[in-house]
Structure formats: C-alpha cells, structure tokens
CSV table of C-alpha atoms in Angstrom, one decimal:
chain,number,residue,atom,x,y,z
N,8,MET,CA,-15.4,-9.1,-51.2
N,9,PHE,CA,-13.0,-7.2,-53.5
N,10,ASP,CA,-10.6,-4.3,-53.3
N,11,LEU,CA,-12.3,-1.7,-55.5
N,12,GLN,CA,-9.2,0.3,-55.8
N,13,TRP,CA,-7.4,-2.7,-57.3
N,14,ILE,CA,-10.2,-3.3,-59.8
N,15,ARG,CA,-10.0,0.4,-60.8
N,16,GLU,CA,-6.3,0.0,-61.5
N,17,HIS,CA,-6.4,-3.5,-63.0
N,18,PRO,CA,-9.7,-4.0,-64.8
N,19,GLU,CA,-8.1,-6.2,-67.5
N,20,ALA,CA,-6.7,-8.6,-65.0
N,21,PHE,CA,-10.0,-8.7,-63.1
N,22,ASP,CA,-11.8,-9.6,-66.3
N,23,LYS,CA,-9.2,-12.2,-67.4
N,24,SER,CA,-9.6,-14.1,-64.1
N,25,LEU,CA,-13.4,-14.3,-64.8
N,26,ARG,CA,-12.9,-15.3,-68.4
N,27,ASP,CA,-10.5,-18.0,-67.3
N,28,ARG,CA,-13.3,-19.4,-65.1
N,29,GLY,CA,-15.7,-19.4,-68.0
N,30,ALA,CA,-17.6,-16.4,-66.5
N,31,ASP,CA,-18.5,-13.1,-68.1
N,32,PRO,CA,-16.2,-10.0,-67.6
N,33,ALA,CA,-17.6,-7.7,-64.9
N,34,SER,CA,-15.2,-4.8,-64.5
N,35,ALA,CA,-17.4,-2.5,-66.7
N,36,PRO,CA,-20.6,-2.8,-64.6
N,37,VAL,CA,-18.6,-2.8,-61.3
N,38,LEU,CA,-16.7,0.3,-62.2
N,39,ALA,CA,-19.9,2.1,-63.5
N,40,LEU,CA,-21.7,1.5,-60.2
N,41,ASP,CA,-18.5,2.4,-58.3
N,42,ALA,CA,-18.2,5.7,-60.2
N,43,LYS,CA,-21.9,6.5,-59.7
N,44,ARG,CA,-21.6,5.9,-55.9
N,45,ARG,CA,-18.5,8.0,-55.7
N,46,THR,CA,-20.2,10.9,-57.6
N,47,ILE,CA,-23.2,10.7,-55.2
N,48,GLN,CA,-20.8,10.6,-52.2
N,49,THR,CA,-19.0,13.7,-53.5
N,50,ASP,CA,-22.2,15.6,-53.9
N,51,LEU,CA,-23.4,14.4,-50.5
N,52,GLN,CA,-20.2,15.7,-48.9
N,53,GLU,CA,-20.6,19.1,-50.5
N,54,LYS,CA,-24.2,19.4,-49.4
N,55,GLN,CA,-23.3,18.4,-45.8
N,56,ALA,CA,-20.5,21.0,-45.8
N,57,ARG,CA,-22.9,23.7,-47.0
N,58,ARG,CA,-25.5,22.6,-44.3
N,59,ASN,CA,-22.8,22.7,-41.6
N,60,HIS,CA,-21.6,26.2,-42.7
N,61,ALA,CA,-25.1,27.6,-42.9
N,62,SER,CA,-25.9,26.2,-39.4
N,63,ARG,CA,-22.9,27.9,-38.0
N,64,GLU,CA,-23.9,31.2,-39.7
N,65,ILE,CA,-27.3,31.1,-38.2
N,66,GLY,CA,-25.8,31.4,-34.7
N,67,LYS,CA,-23.7,34.4,-35.8
N,68,ALA,CA,-26.7,36.1,-37.5
N,69,MET,CA,-28.8,35.7,-34.4
N,70,ALA,CA,-26.1,36.9,-32.1
N,71,ASN,CA,-25.7,40.1,-34.2
N,72,GLY,CA,-29.5,40.7,-34.4
N,73,ARG,CA,-29.8,39.8,-38.1
N,74,ALA,CA,-33.1,37.9,-37.7
N,75,ASP,CA,-34.0,38.0,-41.4
N,76,GLU,CA,-30.7,36.6,-42.5
N,77,ALA,CA,-31.0,33.9,-39.8
N,78,GLY,CA,-34.4,33.0,-41.2
N,79,THR,CA,-33.1,32.7,-44.7
N,80,LEU,CA,-30.2,30.5,-43.5
N,81,LYS,CA,-32.7,28.3,-41.6
N,82,ALA,CA,-34.7,27.8,-44.8
N,83,GLN,CA,-31.5,26.8,-46.6
N,84,VAL,CA,-30.6,24.3,-43.9
N,85,THR,CA,-34.1,22.8,-44.1
N,86,ALA,CA,-33.9,22.5,-47.9
N,87,LEU,CA,-30.4,21.0,-47.7
N,88,LYS,CA,-31.5,18.4,-45.1
N,89,ALA,CA,-34.1,17.2,-47.5
N,90,THR,CA,-31.7,16.9,-50.4
N,91,ILE,CA,-29.1,15.3,-48.1
N,92,ALA,CA,-31.6,12.7,-47.1
N,93,GLN,CA,-32.4,12.0,-50.8
N,94,ALA,CA,-28.7,11.7,-51.6
N,95,GLU,CA,-28.2,9.3,-48.7
N,96,ASP,CA,-31.0,7.1,-49.9
N,97,ALA,CA,-29.5,7.2,-53.4
N,98,GLU,CA,-26.0,6.3,-52.1
N,99,ARG,CA,-27.4,3.4,-50.1
N,100,ALA,CA,-29.3,2.1,-53.1
N,101,VAL,CA,-26.3,2.2,-55.4
N,102,ALA,CA,-24.1,0.7,-52.7
N,103,ALA,CA,-26.5,-2.1,-52.2
N,104,GLU,CA,-26.7,-2.7,-56.0
N,105,LEU,CA,-22.9,-2.8,-56.2
N,106,ASP,CA,-22.6,-5.1,-53.2
N,107,ASP,CA,-25.2,-7.5,-54.8
N,108,LEU,CA,-23.2,-7.5,-58.0
N,109,LEU,CA,-19.9,-8.2,-56.2
N,110,ALA,CA,-21.5,-10.9,-54.1
N,111,GLY,CA,-22.0,-13.0,-57.2
N,112,ILE,CA,-18.5,-12.7,-58.6
N,113,PRO,CA,-16.0,-15.5,-57.9
N,114,ASN,CA,-12.6,-15.0,-56.3
N,115,LEU,CA,-9.7,-13.9,-58.4
N,116,LEU,CA,-7.5,-16.8,-59.4
N,117,ALA,CA,-3.9,-17.2,-58.4
N,118,PRO,CA,-1.5,-16.6,-61.3
N,119,ASP,CA,-0.3,-20.2,-61.4
N,120,VAL,CA,-3.7,-21.8,-61.8
N,121,PRO,CA,-3.9,-23.8,-65.0
N,122,VAL,CA,-6.4,-22.3,-67.5
N,123,GLY,CA,-9.2,-24.6,-68.8
N,124,ASP,CA,-11.9,-27.0,-67.7
N,125,GLU,CA,-11.6,-30.1,-65.6
N,126,SER,CA,-9.5,-31.8,-68.3
N,127,ALA,CA,-6.8,-29.2,-67.7
N,128,ASN,CA,-6.4,-30.1,-64.1
N,129,LYS,CA,-2.6,-30.7,-63.4
N,130,VAL,CA,-1.4,-33.8,-61.7
N,131,LEU,CA,1.3,-32.8,-59.3
N,132,ARG,CA,2.2,-36.3,-58.0
N,133,ILE,CA,1.0,-39.8,-57.8
N,134,VAL,CA,1.6,-41.8,-54.6
N,135,GLY,CA,1.2,-45.6,-54.6
N,136,THR,CA,-0.1,-47.7,-57.5
N,137,PRO,CA,-3.7,-48.6,-58.2
N,138,THR,CA,-4.7,-51.7,-56.2
N,139,GLU,CA,-4.9,-54.8,-58.3
N,140,PHE,CA,-7.0,-57.9,-57.7
N,141,ASP,CA,-7.2,-61.5,-59.0
N,142,PHE,CA,-11.0,-61.0,-59.1
N,143,PRO,CA,-13.3,-58.3,-60.5
N,144,PRO,CA,-13.3,-55.6,-57.7
N,145,ARG,CA,-16.7,-54.5,-56.6
N,146,GLN,CA,-18.0,-51.0,-55.8
N,147,HIS,CA,-18.4,-50.0,-52.2
N,148,PHE,CA,-22.2,-50.3,-52.1
N,149,HIS,CA,-22.1,-53.9,-53.3
N,150,ILE,CA,-19.6,-54.7,-50.7
N,151,GLY,CA,-21.4,-52.9,-47.9
N,152,GLU,CA,-24.8,-54.5,-48.8
N,153,SER,CA,-23.2,-58.0,-49.0
N,154,LEU,CA,-21.8,-57.5,-45.5
N,155,GLY,CA,-25.3,-56.7,-44.4
N,156,LEU,CA,-24.0,-53.4,-42.8
N,157,MET,CA,-25.1,-50.8,-45.5
N,158,ASP,CA,-28.8,-50.2,-46.0
N,159,PHE,CA,-29.9,-47.7,-48.7
N,160,GLU,CA,-33.5,-49.1,-49.0
N,161,THR,CA,-34.5,-48.4,-45.3
N,162,ALA,CA,-32.7,-45.1,-45.4
N,163,SER,CA,-34.7,-44.1,-48.6
N,164,ALA,CA,-38.0,-45.2,-47.0
N,165,MET,CA,-37.2,-43.1,-44.0
N,166,SER,CA,-35.6,-40.0,-45.6
N,167,GLY,CA,-35.6,-40.2,-49.4
N,168,SER,CA,-32.8,-40.7,-51.8
N,169,ARG,CA,-29.1,-40.0,-51.1
N,170,PHE,CA,-29.1,-41.3,-47.5
N,171,VAL,CA,-27.7,-44.5,-46.0
N,172,ILE,CA,-27.8,-46.4,-42.8
N,173,LEU,CA,-24.6,-48.0,-41.6
N,174,THR,CA,-24.7,-50.6,-38.8
N,175,GLY,CA,-22.3,-52.7,-36.8
N,176,ALA,CA,-18.7,-52.7,-37.9
N,177,LEU,CA,-19.2,-50.1,-40.7
N,178,ALA,CA,-20.9,-47.7,-38.3
N,179,ARG,CA,-17.9,-48.2,-36.0
N,180,LEU,CA,-15.5,-47.8,-38.9
N,181,GLU,CA,-17.0,-44.5,-39.8
N,182,ARG,CA,-16.5,-43.3,-36.2
N,183,ALA,CA,-13.0,-44.7,-36.0
N,184,LEU,CA,-12.0,-42.8,-39.1
N,185,ALA,CA,-13.1,-39.5,-37.6
N,186,GLN,CA,-11.4,-40.1,-34.3
N,187,PHE,CA,-8.2,-41.2,-36.1
N,188,MET,CA,-8.2,-38.1,-38.2
N,189,LEU,CA,-8.8,-35.8,-35.2
N,190,ASP,CA,-6.0,-37.4,-33.2
N,191,ILE,CA,-3.5,-36.9,-36.0
N,192,HIS,CA,-4.5,-33.3,-36.8
N,193,THR,CA,-4.6,-32.2,-33.2
N,194,GLY,CA,-1.8,-34.3,-31.8
N,195,GLU,CA,0.7,-34.0,-34.6
N,196,PHE,CA,-0.2,-31.0,-36.8
N,197,GLY,CA,-1.2,-28.4,-34.2
N,198,TYR,CA,-4.8,-27.9,-35.0
N,199,THR,CA,-7.2,-27.1,-32.1
N,200,GLU,CA,-10.3,-29.2,-32.0
N,201,VAL,CA,-13.6,-27.3,-32.0
N,202,SER,CA,-17.1,-28.6,-31.4
N,203,ALA,CA,-19.0,-26.2,-33.7
N,204,PRO,CA,-22.7,-25.4,-34.4
N,205,MET,CA,-24.2,-27.2,-37.3
N,206,LEU,CA,-27.0,-24.6,-37.6
N,207,VAL,CA,-25.9,-21.1,-38.6
N,208,ARG,CA,-27.5,-17.8,-39.8
N,209,ASP,CA,-27.4,-16.7,-43.4
N,210,GLN,CA,-24.6,-14.1,-42.6
N,211,ALA,CA,-22.2,-17.0,-41.7
N,212,LEU,CA,-22.8,-18.6,-45.1
N,213,PHE,CA,-22.5,-15.3,-46.9
N,214,ASN,CA,-19.1,-14.7,-45.1
N,215,THR,CA,-17.7,-17.9,-46.5
N,216,GLY,CA,-19.2,-17.5,-50.0
N,217,GLN,CA,-22.0,-20.2,-50.0
N,218,LEU,CA,-24.6,-17.4,-50.2
N,219,PRO,CA,-26.0,-16.0,-52.3
N,220,LYS,CA,-24.4,-18.1,-55.1
N,221,PHE,CA,-25.3,-21.6,-53.8
N,222,ALA,CA,-28.6,-20.9,-52.1
N,223,ASP,CA,-30.2,-23.8,-53.9
N,224,ASP,CA,-27.7,-26.3,-52.4
N,225,GLN,CA,-28.5,-25.4,-48.8
N,226,PHE,CA,-30.9,-26.9,-46.3
N,227,VAL,CA,-32.8,-24.1,-44.4
N,228,THR,CA,-35.1,-24.5,-41.4
N,229,THR,CA,-38.5,-22.7,-41.0
N,230,GLN,CA,-36.7,-20.5,-38.4
N,231,GLY,CA,-34.2,-19.3,-40.9
N,232,HIS,CA,-31.2,-21.3,-39.8
N,233,TYR,CA,-29.1,-23.2,-42.3
N,234,LEU,CA,-27.6,-26.6,-41.9
N,235,ILE,CA,-23.9,-26.3,-42.6
N,236,PRO,CA,-22.7,-27.7,-45.9
N,237,THR,CA,-19.2,-28.0,-44.3
N,238,ALA,CA,-17.5,-27.2,-41.0
N,239,GLU,CA,-15.6,-24.5,-43.0
N,240,VAL,CA,-18.5,-22.2,-42.3
N,241,PRO,CA,-18.5,-22.2,-38.4
N,242,LEU,CA,-14.7,-22.6,-38.2
N,243,THR,CA,-13.9,-19.7,-40.5
N,244,ASN,CA,-16.6,-17.5,-38.8
N,245,LEU,CA,-14.7,-17.9,-35.5
N,246,VAL,CA,-12.8,-14.8,-36.6
N,247,ALA,CA,-15.6,-12.8,-38.2
N,248,GLY,CA,-15.5,-9.2,-37.2
N,249,ARG,CA,-12.3,-9.7,-35.2
N,250,ILE,CA,-8.9,-8.0,-35.3
N,251,LEU,CA,-6.2,-10.5,-34.4
N,252,ASP,CA,-2.7,-9.7,-33.3
N,253,GLU,CA,-0.1,-10.8,-35.8
N,254,SER,CA,1.3,-13.2,-33.2
N,255,GLU,CA,-1.9,-15.2,-33.3
N,256,LEU,CA,-1.3,-16.2,-36.9
N,257,PRO,CA,-1.5,-18.8,-38.1
N,258,TYR,CA,-4.7,-19.8,-36.3
N,259,ARG,CA,-5.5,-23.4,-37.0
N,260,VAL,CA,-8.7,-25.3,-36.0
N,261,THR,CA,-10.4,-28.5,-36.9
N,262,ALA,CA,-13.8,-30.1,-36.4
N,263,TRP,CA,-15.7,-33.3,-37.1
N,264,THR,CA,-19.3,-32.5,-38.1
N,265,GLY,CA,-22.2,-33.7,-40.1
N,266,CYS,CA,-22.5,-31.8,-43.4
N,267,PHE,CA,-25.7,-31.2,-45.3
N,268,ARG,CA,-26.1,-30.5,-49.0
N,269,LEU,CA,-29.1,-30.6,-51.3
N,270,GLU,CA,-26.8,-31.4,-54.2
N,271,ALA,CA,-29.2,-29.3,-56.4
N,272,GLY,CA,-26.5,-29.0,-59.1
N,273,SER,CA,-25.6,-32.7,-59.1
N,274,ALA,CA,-28.8,-34.2,-60.5
N,275,GLY,CA,-28.1,-37.6,-61.9
N,276,LYS,CA,-24.5,-37.7,-60.6
N,277,ASP,CA,-23.4,-40.6,-58.3
N,278,THR,CA,-27.0,-41.5,-57.4
N,279,ARG,CA,-26.0,-45.0,-56.4
N,280,GLY,CA,-24.0,-45.4,-53.2
N,281,MET,CA,-22.4,-43.1,-50.7
N,282,LEU,CA,-20.3,-40.8,-52.9
N,283,ARG,CA,-22.7,-37.9,-53.0
N,284,GLN,CA,-25.2,-37.7,-50.2
N,285,HIS,CA,-27.4,-35.1,-48.5
N,286,GLN,CA,-25.9,-35.9,-45.1
N,287,PHE,CA,-22.3,-37.0,-44.6
N,288,TYR,CA,-19.4,-36.6,-42.2
N,289,LYS,CA,-16.1,-34.8,-42.6
N,290,VAL,CA,-13.1,-33.7,-40.6
N,291,GLU,CA,-12.5,-30.1,-41.7
N,292,LEU,CA,-9.2,-28.1,-41.4
N,293,VAL,CA,-9.3,-24.2,-41.4
N,294,SER,CA,-6.3,-21.9,-41.1
N,295,ILE,CA,-6.3,-18.1,-40.6
N,296,ALA,CA,-3.0,-17.0,-42.0
N,297,HIS,CA,-0.8,-14.0,-42.6
N,298,PRO,CA,-1.1,-12.9,-46.3
N,299,ASP,CA,2.6,-13.5,-46.9
N,300,GLN,CA,2.3,-17.1,-45.6
N,301,SER,CA,-0.9,-18.3,-47.0
N,302,ASP,CA,0.6,-20.1,-50.0
N,303,ALA,CA,2.9,-22.0,-47.7
N,304,GLU,CA,0.0,-22.7,-45.4
N,305,GLN,CA,-1.9,-24.2,-48.3
N,306,GLU,CA,1.0,-26.6,-49.0
N,307,ARG,CA,1.1,-27.5,-45.3
N,308,MET,CA,-2.6,-28.1,-45.0
N,309,THR,CA,-2.5,-30.4,-48.1
N,310,HIS,CA,0.4,-32.4,-46.5
N,311,CYS,CA,-1.7,-32.7,-43.3
N,312,ALA,CA,-4.6,-34.1,-45.3
N,313,GLU,CA,-2.3,-36.2,-47.4
N,314,ALA,CA,-0.8,-37.8,-44.3
N,315,ILE,CA,-4.2,-39.3,-43.4
N,316,VAL,CA,-4.5,-41.0,-46.8
N,317,GLN,CA,-0.9,-42.2,-46.6
N,318,ARG,CA,-1.4,-43.8,-43.2
N,319,LEU,CA,-4.6,-45.5,-44.4
N,320,GLU,CA,-2.4,-47.0,-47.1
N,321,LEU,CA,-4.6,-45.8,-50.0
N,322,PRO,CA,-3.3,-45.0,-53.5
N,323,TYR,CA,-3.8,-41.4,-54.4
N,324,ARG,CA,-2.7,-38.4,-56.4
N,325,ILE,CA,-2.5,-34.7,-55.8
N,326,VAL,CA,-4.1,-32.4,-58.5
N,327,THR,CA,-4.1,-28.6,-59.0
N,328,LEU,CA,-7.6,-27.7,-60.2
N,329,ALA,CA,-7.8,-25.7,-63.4
N,330,SER,CA,-9.5,-22.4,-63.6
N,331,GLY,CA,-12.9,-23.7,-64.7
N,332,ASP,CA,-12.9,-26.4,-62.0
N,333,THR,CA,-11.8,-24.1,-59.1
N,334,GLY,CA,-14.6,-23.3,-56.6
N,335,PHE,CA,-16.3,-20.0,-56.3
N,336,GLY,CA,-14.4,-18.7,-53.2
N,337,ALA,CA,-11.0,-20.3,-53.9
N,338,ARG,CA,-8.0,-18.6,-55.6
N,339,ARG,CA,-6.2,-22.0,-55.8
N,340,THR,CA,-7.2,-25.5,-54.9
N,341,PHE,CA,-5.3,-28.7,-54.4
N,342,ASP,CA,-7.4,-31.9,-54.6
N,343,ILE,CA,-6.4,-35.2,-53.1
N,344,GLU,CA,-7.9,-37.9,-55.2
N,345,VAL,CA,-8.0,-41.5,-53.9
N,346,TRP,CA,-8.1,-44.6,-56.2
N,347,LEU,CA,-11.4,-46.4,-56.2
N,348,PRO,CA,-10.9,-49.8,-57.9
N,349,GLY,CA,-14.6,-50.5,-58.1
N,350,GLN,CA,-15.0,-47.6,-60.4
N,351,GLY,CA,-11.5,-47.7,-61.8
N,352,VAL,CA,-10.9,-44.0,-61.3
N,353,TYR,CA,-9.5,-41.5,-58.9
N,354,ARG,CA,-12.1,-39.6,-56.9
N,355,GLU,CA,-11.7,-36.5,-54.7
N,356,ILE,CA,-11.3,-37.2,-51.0
N,357,SER,CA,-10.0,-33.8,-50.0
N,358,SER,CA,-9.9,-30.2,-51.4
N,359,CYS,CA,-7.5,-27.8,-49.8
N,360,SER,CA,-8.1,-24.2,-50.9
N,361,ASN,CA,-6.5,-20.8,-50.3
N,362,THR,CA,-9.2,-18.1,-50.5
N,363,GLY,CA,-6.8,-15.2,-50.0
N,364,ASP,CA,-8.7,-12.3,-48.5
N,365,PHE,CA,-12.0,-13.1,-50.3
N,366,GLN,CA,-13.7,-14.4,-47.2
N,367,ALA,CA,-11.9,-12.1,-44.9
N,368,ARG,CA,-13.3,-9.0,-46.7
N,369,ARG,CA,-16.9,-10.5,-46.5
N,370,MET,CA,-16.6,-11.1,-42.8
N,371,LYS,CA,-14.3,-8.2,-41.9
N,372,ALA,CA,-11.6,-10.3,-40.4
N,373,ARG,CA,-8.3,-8.5,-39.9
N,374,TYR,CA,-5.0,-8.6,-38.1
N,375,ARG,CA,-2.8,-5.8,-36.6
N,376,PRO,CA,0.8,-6.0,-37.9
N,377,LYS,CA,3.4,-6.2,-35.2
N,378,GLY,CA,5.0,-2.7,-34.8
N,379,GLY,CA,2.9,-1.3,-37.7
N,380,LYS,CA,-0.1,1.0,-38.0
N,381,GLY,CA,-3.6,0.1,-39.1
N,382,THR,CA,-4.9,-3.3,-39.9
N,383,ARG,CA,-4.8,-5.7,-42.8
N,384,PHE,CA,-7.1,-8.5,-44.0
N,385,VAL,CA,-6.1,-12.0,-43.0
N,386,HIS,CA,-6.1,-14.8,-45.5
N,387,THR,CA,-8.3,-17.9,-44.9
N,388,LEU,CA,-7.8,-21.5,-46.0
N,389,ASN,CA,-9.9,-24.6,-45.7
N,390,GLY,CA,-9.6,-28.2,-46.5
N,391,SER,CA,-11.0,-31.7,-45.8
N,392,GLY,CA,-8.9,-33.6,-43.5
N,393,VAL,CA,-10.5,-35.8,-44.9
N,394,ALA,CA,-14.1,-36.7,-46.0
N,395,VAL,CA,-15.0,-39.5,-43.7
N,396,GLY,CA,-17.5,-41.2,-45.9
N,397,ARG,CA,-15.2,-41.2,-48.9
N,398,ALA,CA,-12.4,-42.6,-46.8
N,399,LEU,CA,-14.7,-45.4,-45.8
N,400,ILE,CA,-15.6,-46.0,-49.4
N,401,ALA,CA,-11.9,-46.2,-50.4
N,402,ILE,CA,-11.1,-48.7,-47.6
N,403,LEU,CA,-14.0,-51.0,-48.7
N,404,GLU,CA,-12.9,-50.9,-52.3
N,405,ASN,CA,-9.1,-51.1,-51.8
N,406,PHE,CA,-9.1,-53.7,-49.0
N,407,GLN,CA,-11.8,-56.0,-50.3
N,408,HIS,CA,-11.4,-59.7,-50.8
N,409,ALA,CA,-13.0,-62.2,-53.1
N,410,ASP,CA,-15.0,-63.8,-50.2
N,411,GLY,CA,-16.7,-60.4,-49.5
N,412,SER,CA,-14.6,-59.6,-46.4
N,413,VAL,CA,-12.6,-56.3,-45.9
N,414,THR,CA,-9.3,-55.9,-44.1
N,415,ILE,CA,-9.2,-53.0,-41.7
N,416,PRO,CA,-6.1,-50.8,-42.2
N,417,PRO,CA,-3.6,-51.3,-39.3
N,418,VAL,CA,-3.8,-47.7,-38.1
N,419,LEU,CA,-7.5,-48.0,-37.5
N,420,ARG,CA,-7.4,-51.3,-35.6
N,421,PRO,CA,-6.9,-49.7,-32.1
N,422,TYR,CA,-10.0,-47.6,-32.8
N,423,MET,CA,-11.9,-50.8,-33.8
N,424,GLY,CA,-11.2,-52.7,-30.6
N,425,GLY,CA,-8.4,-54.7,-32.3
N,426,MET,CA,-10.7,-55.9,-35.1
N,427,GLU,CA,-8.6,-56.8,-38.2
N,428,ARG,CA,-11.3,-57.8,-40.6
N,429,ILE,CA,-14.9,-57.3,-41.4
N,430,ALA,CA,-16.6,-60.3,-42.8
N,431,PRO,CA,-20.2,-61.1,-43.9
N,432,HIS,CA,-22.6,-61.6,-41.0
N,433,GLU,CA,-20.1,-60.4,-38.4
C-alpha cells in the first residue's frame, strides 16, 4: 500500500497529502505501529539466534559426554521456543493492525494536483461549444420516455429504483456505442480486448482499493463473490502477483462489462433518469506502465477516451480534479465532462487516473528492469473509455429535435444498420 521507509523519511509530506484531501494526518499512528513491530522483530531475531546457538551447543555437549549441560541447554531451547511463539503472535497482531490502518489511507497525491474541494477543479481545455436550440431542450429521460424506448416504471417494479429498461433503437444504440468504442480502442489505440469476469473475490477488490473503504457501495452474493463496480477490478488484477519483464510494459487492456454499484454514498443524487444507476455499462481502459512513463501514459489514456467523445461530436471539457475531489486510489485524475443541455451543465463521462504504485503494492505486481537486478513495482492506470450510458444520455440531449426525434451521430450509423434518426413510435 505504502513504502514505509518513505513515510519514515517524509512524515510531513505524507500528512500534507492527507490534509489536502481533507483527511486527518496519519504519520504518527503509522510510525508508532511501525516502530512497535520493528522492536518486536528485533527481539524475535535475537531470541531465534539464541535458540539456534543453544541447539548447536546441545549436540556438542552430548558428543563430549556433558549430559547435565545438554539438559540445561534443552530447557533453555524449550523456554525460548515458547517466548518465540509469543513474539511471533505479537508481531503478527501488530502487523495486522498496521495493515488495517494503512488499508484505509488514500493514495498520496501528485505534486501538481490543485488543492481544494470540487470548486478548485482546474479546467484544462474546452472543446466545442454548448449545443444551442430554438426550443427548450429536454433531459434524456423525458426524451427516452417520449420515444417509448426508455422505461423506468417497469424496471422499478421488477428491480427497484435506479434501474431502466431500454428497448428497440435505444437498446441497439447502447450496444452500438460499446462496439464503436471497442473498435477504436483496439483497432487504433493498441488496447487488447478482454472478456473478464464480473464476479470477483474480495481480494481483487482490495487490490484495486475498493475494499475495505467502499464496502457499502458493493453488491455481494451469498457465496461471497462481489459484482464488479468497474472492469478496472478484473483488468488490473490480470497482473496481480506477477513479475513482468520490462519489455512487456506498457500492458494495455480494455473490456466492455456491466458495472454494479449500490451508490450508498449518493442518496438523493440523480435519482431521476440514467445518470446514476445500480447497473450500467462501461468500456474500461487499463494500463500497466513503467514508473517513469506513467504520467505520459495518463495523458495518452485521456486522449484515447477524448477521441471517443470527439467522434461522437459532443461538446466537452477536460478537468484536473482537485485534492478533495480525487478518488481514494488515485494520485491524479483527469475527468472528461460532456455538455448536457437538458441540465445545462457539464457532467463526467470519463475519469482517467494514475494510481502510481498504490494498487501494485496491494497486489504485489512488479517488473524486472532490463539489465538490472531485483524488481520494482509497476504503476497502474485506469479510465473509462467511456461510460456507455452517459454517452447515450449525451447523444439524446445534444442531438434532440423539437419533434421528439434524435439524430444518430454519423460514426454510429454503421453500427445501427444505417439508421440516421430515432423518432417516436419507431
């Protein structure tokens, strides 16, 4: 999770990163437990050395006929074994306490992350101008329901709130978007497509930082499997426990999956429509990168996701998230925010994050430097390439017409059988 040696040498920087996130400083309790464990380890090593020495002396005493001395030494070894077992138990208990503490601490922020809450997010660039209409633009759920192709009422009766049923052309549009995104990311940007499990064990979620911090946001089965909140989880865990050759980096993969989130921390937010649902679809991008190249890889990943929004001809902007708005596992995040005229605001459609070695330490993912000795932790990155449902929302709102119809962006028409327009009752 963290390099303890670095925390020992830079406690002030460690605490500053936490304060910038709005969290409490943690170097003092971390270093206290670290010191306690190291003291126990030193004592344990001394006891083990004494036991080993006494064990060797027993053989010598017996060989020289000193039975009494051998008996005394055996008694010492027996006593030392008991105290060693106690010390090992104590070391395991302190190590577990330290691990539990570290597991709840967010990643260290990159030095260039703006400090502040969401209001301090920094707009890097704006592409396109907000779509204008000669009629009051409607929100996506009004459009979808008027088309007769978006049904929240039946979905709610079947599954509860925060679900939707898409039919006909909208169901096909959802599928078309995912296929279009995968074709671009694999055919042009060099990502390898993966069909990944959507049920994982708790260790996989711990490895990527969703557990234990966000346990309340996860769907879990009675058998103990978790439904993935994002394909970041299975894709990043492809390298868990592995040692890669440096020549394998960067390792880039993508997947289109369902995603499942309880949205426990979002009560009352976006309850109407498709913006925040328990089940949604997303094309995810994951890169496993050389530490010296991860910042450049984050820029590249953002451009890959940005290309999707550009080709859909949607107005958008790129934002660097401020410290208080940066996710738990990220050291820096670039958000792509698409313009939604029905709301009159920009809303996130992709987040591209560099987690540094935060996830790699959790899942013990390393690489072997070419021509060097030993191993180093890789850096991991993840990003939406992009959220399919939010892309569908953006199309409905930006390409709507006064008669209730919606134009299909040209790049999607081959995936829609040549269809150019979705109109009511079609």
